[in-house]
XYZ file of C-alpha atoms in Angstrom:
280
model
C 53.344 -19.760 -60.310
C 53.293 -20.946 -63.662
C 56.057 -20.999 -66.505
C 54.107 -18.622 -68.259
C 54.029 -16.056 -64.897
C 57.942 -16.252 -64.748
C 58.310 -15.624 -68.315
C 56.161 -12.448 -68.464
C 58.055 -10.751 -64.992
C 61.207 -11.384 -66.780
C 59.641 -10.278 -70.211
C 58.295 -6.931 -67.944
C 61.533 -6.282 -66.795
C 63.655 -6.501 -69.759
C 60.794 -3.979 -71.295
C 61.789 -1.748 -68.263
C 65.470 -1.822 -68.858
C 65.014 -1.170 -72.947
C 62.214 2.012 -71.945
C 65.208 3.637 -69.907
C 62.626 5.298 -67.564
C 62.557 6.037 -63.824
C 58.904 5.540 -63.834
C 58.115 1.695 -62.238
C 55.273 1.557 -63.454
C 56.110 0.937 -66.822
C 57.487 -2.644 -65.494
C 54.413 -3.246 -63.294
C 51.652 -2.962 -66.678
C 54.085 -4.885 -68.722
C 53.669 -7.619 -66.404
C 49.735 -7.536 -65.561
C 48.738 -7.107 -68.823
C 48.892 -10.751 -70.735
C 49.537 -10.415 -74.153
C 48.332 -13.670 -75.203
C 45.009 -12.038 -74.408
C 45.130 -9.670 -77.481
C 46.587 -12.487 -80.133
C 43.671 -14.854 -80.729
C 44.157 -18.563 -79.374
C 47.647 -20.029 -80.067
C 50.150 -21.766 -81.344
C 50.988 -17.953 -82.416
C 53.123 -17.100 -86.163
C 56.287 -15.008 -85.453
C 57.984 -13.389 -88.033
C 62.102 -13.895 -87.931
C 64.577 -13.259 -90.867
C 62.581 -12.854 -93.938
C 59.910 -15.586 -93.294
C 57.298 -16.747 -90.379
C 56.869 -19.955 -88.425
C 54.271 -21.158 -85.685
C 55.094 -21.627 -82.035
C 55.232 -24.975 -80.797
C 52.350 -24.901 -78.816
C 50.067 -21.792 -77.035
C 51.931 -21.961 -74.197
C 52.208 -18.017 -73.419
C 55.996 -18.005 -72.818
C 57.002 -18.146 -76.475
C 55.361 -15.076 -77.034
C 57.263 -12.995 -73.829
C 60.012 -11.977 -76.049
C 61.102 -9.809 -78.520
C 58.801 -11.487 -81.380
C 56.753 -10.102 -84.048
C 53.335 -12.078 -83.789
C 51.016 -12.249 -86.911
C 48.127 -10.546 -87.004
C 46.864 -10.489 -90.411
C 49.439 -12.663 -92.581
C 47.854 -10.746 -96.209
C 48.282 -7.388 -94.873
C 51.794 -7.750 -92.992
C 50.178 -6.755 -89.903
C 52.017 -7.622 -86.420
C 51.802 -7.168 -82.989
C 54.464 -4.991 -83.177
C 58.035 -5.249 -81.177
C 57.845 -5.280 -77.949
C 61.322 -3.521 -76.910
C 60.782 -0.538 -80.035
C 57.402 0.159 -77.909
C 58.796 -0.271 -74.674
C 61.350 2.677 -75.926
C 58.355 4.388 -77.109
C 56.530 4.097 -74.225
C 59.541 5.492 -72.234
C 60.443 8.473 -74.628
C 56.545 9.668 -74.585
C 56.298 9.283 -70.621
C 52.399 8.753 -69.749
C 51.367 10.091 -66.687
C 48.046 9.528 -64.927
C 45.474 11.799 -65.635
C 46.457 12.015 -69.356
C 44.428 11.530 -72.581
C 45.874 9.249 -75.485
C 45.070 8.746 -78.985
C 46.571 5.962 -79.903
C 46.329 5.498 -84.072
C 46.445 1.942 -85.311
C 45.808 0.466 -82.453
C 45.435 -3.161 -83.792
C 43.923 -5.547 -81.383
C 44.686 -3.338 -78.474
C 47.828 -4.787 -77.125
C 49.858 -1.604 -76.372
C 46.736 0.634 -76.631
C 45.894 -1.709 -73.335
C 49.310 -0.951 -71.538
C 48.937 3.227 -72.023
C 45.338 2.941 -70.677
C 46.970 1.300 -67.562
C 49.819 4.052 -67.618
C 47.056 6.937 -67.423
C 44.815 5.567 -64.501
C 43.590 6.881 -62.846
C 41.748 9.649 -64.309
C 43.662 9.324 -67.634
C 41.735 7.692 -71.001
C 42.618 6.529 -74.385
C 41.071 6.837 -77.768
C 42.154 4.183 -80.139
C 41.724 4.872 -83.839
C 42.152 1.188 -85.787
C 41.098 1.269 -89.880
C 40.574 -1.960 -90.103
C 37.318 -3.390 -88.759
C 37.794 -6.765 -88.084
C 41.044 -5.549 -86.207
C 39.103 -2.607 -84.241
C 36.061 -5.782 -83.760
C 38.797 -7.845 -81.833
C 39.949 -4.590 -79.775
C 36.710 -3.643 -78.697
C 36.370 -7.081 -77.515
C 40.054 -7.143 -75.752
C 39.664 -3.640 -74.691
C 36.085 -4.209 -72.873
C 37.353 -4.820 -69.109
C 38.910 -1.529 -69.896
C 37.200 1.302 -68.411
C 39.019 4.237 -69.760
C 39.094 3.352 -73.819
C 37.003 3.989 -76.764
C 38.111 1.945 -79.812
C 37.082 3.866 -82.852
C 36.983 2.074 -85.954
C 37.922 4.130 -88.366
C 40.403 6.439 -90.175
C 42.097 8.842 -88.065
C 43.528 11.265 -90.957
C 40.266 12.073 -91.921
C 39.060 14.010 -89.118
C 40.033 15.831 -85.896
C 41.303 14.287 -82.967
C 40.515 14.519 -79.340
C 42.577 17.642 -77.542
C 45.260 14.983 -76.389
C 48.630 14.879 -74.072
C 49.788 12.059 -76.139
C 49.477 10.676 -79.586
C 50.612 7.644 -80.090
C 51.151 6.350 -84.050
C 52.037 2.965 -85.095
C 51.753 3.718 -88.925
C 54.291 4.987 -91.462
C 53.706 8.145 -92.538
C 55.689 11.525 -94.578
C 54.261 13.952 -92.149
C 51.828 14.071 -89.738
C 48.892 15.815 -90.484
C 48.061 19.246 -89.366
C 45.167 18.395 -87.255
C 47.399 15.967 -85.449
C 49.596 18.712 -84.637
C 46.599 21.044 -83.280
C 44.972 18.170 -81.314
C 48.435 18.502 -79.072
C 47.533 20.369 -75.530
C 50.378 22.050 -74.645
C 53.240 20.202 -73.087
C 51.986 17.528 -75.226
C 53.695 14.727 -77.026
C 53.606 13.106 -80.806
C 55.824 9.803 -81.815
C 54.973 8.180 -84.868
C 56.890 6.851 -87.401
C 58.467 9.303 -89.984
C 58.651 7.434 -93.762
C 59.218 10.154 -95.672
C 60.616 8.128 -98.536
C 61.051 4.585 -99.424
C 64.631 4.037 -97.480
C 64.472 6.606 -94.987
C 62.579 5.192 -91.844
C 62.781 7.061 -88.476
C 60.747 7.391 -85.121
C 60.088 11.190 -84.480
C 59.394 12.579 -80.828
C 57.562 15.586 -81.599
C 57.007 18.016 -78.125
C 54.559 21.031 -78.446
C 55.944 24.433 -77.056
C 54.657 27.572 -76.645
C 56.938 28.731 -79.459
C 56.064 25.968 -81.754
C 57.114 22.334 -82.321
C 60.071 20.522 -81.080
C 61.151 17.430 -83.208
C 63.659 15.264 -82.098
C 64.460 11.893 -84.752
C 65.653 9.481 -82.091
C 65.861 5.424 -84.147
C 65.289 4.145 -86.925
C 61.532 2.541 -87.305
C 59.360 0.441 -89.651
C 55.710 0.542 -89.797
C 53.159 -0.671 -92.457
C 51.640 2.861 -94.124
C 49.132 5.233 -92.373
C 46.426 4.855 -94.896
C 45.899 8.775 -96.448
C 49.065 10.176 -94.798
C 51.854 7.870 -96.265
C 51.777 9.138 -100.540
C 53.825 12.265 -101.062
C 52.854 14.371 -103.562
C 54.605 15.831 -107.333
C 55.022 19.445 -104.731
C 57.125 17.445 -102.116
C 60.159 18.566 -100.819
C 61.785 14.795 -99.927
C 64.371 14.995 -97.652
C 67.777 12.761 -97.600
C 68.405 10.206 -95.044
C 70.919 13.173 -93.374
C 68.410 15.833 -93.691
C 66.052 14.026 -91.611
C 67.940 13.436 -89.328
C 68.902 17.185 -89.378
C 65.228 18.102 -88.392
C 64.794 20.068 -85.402
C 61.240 21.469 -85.353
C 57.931 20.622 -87.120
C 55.725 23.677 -88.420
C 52.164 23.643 -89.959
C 52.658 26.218 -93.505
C 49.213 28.297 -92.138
C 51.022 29.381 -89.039
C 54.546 30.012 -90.901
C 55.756 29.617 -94.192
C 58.563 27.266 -95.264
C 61.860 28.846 -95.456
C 65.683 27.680 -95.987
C 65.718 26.025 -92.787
C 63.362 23.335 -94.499
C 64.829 19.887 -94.603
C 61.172 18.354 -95.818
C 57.796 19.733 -96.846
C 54.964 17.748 -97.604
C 51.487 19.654 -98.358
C 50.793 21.896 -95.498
C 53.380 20.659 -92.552
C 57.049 20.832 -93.250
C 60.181 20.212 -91.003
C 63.134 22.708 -90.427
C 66.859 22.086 -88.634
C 65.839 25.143 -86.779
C 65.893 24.444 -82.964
C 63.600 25.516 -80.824
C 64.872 26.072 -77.052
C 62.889 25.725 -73.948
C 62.681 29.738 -73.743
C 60.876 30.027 -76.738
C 63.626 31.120 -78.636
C 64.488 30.109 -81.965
């Protein structure tokens, strides 16, 4: 076993312990699936502090720890953290037999770990805009049987009917068709930026009565391109509003009322609970 081998079991586990789940699995695909594989050939740029600088060499083990690896230096585009997506990966519990859409799915990295979290009989769609970033996933992504990398924008149109949507780009509300994709049971996270300082990752859980939304970190993602620019209409929530949200409505199926702690075009967010019952 190499140094490279130890370094990613202890990496997996330490991704386990952040995730807080009961579910092993979620150690097991953090240590088969090599992450060097999805960053282009090293020595790798990590962003620290307020800067960037290059690993010493490409030996893998620099890269199995909490780092932010550069993926497009221009467009501040990273690999992401691995612990906030370990937590992610925890809160949004895949199970096999699920279907994903995973939105901005860069070069595949942790699109690659939920289509290992779904098997069998589970599959992922991954939405990436950018195409030389969705070219590199399709080519990471090929060995994996169960996803479809679609390059392209993912606010334009509908999504697949999906247990899971997974979002790894800022925006002030999801849109409505996000929101209808949902099967029941199913589950939303993205990252909630509904103004410049407010920054939080939202759990959103459809019920039969509607939709639960729980705030649960803080989070920072680069924009969703056509979801992340509020408009004059906007009702912008405070940082403590936010995190007053309890539920998540779309305006067609019920009209904002005095509950609302943010509206943004035709979604809007209430501190109105919705219990497992159904009540409100």
């Amino acid at each position: 076993m190499t140094g490279s081998d130890d370094a990613r079991k202890f990496y997996a586990k330490l991704m386990a312990a952040h995730a807080r789940s009961a579910d092993p699995r979620i150690e097991e695909v953090f240590a088969s699936v090599p992450r060097e594989a999805f960053l282009g050939p090293g020595p790798w740029t990590v962003f620290a502090g307020d800067g960037g600088f290059k690993t010493p060499t490409a030996d893998p083990s620099y890269i199995y720890q909490n780092v932010l690896v550069v993926l497009d230096a221009d467009k501040g585009i990273n690999n992401g953290e691995p612990v906030l997506h370990a937590m992610w990966i925890g809160k949004v519990e895949p199970k096999p037999g699920e279907a994903v859409t995973h939105i901005g799915a860069g070069t595949g990295y942790y699109t690659a770990l939920l289509a290992r979290l779904v098997e069998p009989g589970g599959s992922v769609t991954a939405f990436e805009i950018e195409a030389d970033l969705a070219a590199q996933a399709k080519v990471n992504l090929a060995a994996y049987g169960n996803v479809e990398v679609v390059p392209g924008d993912a606010v334009a149109g509908p999504l697949p009917p999906s247990d899971i949507i997974y979002v790894n780009a800022g925006v002030i509300a999801p849109p409505a068709t996000w929101l209808r994709a949902l099967k029941p049971g199913g589950r939303l996270i993205f990252p909630w930026r509904p103004a410049e300082r407010i920054g939080l990752a939202v759990l959103v859980t459809r019920m039969h009565a509607g939709f639960v939304c729980q705030p649960f970190m803080g989070s920072w993602f680069i924009p969703c391109v056509g979801a992340s620019l509020a408009g004059p209409e906007a009702k912008v929530p405070t940082r403590e509003r936010a995190l007053r949200t309890r539920s998540i409505w779309v305006s067609e199926d019920k009209a904002p009322d005095r509950t609302a702690t943010a509206v943004f075009g035709d979604v809007w967010f209430s501190s109105r609970a919705i219990r497992a019952d159904g009540k409100r």
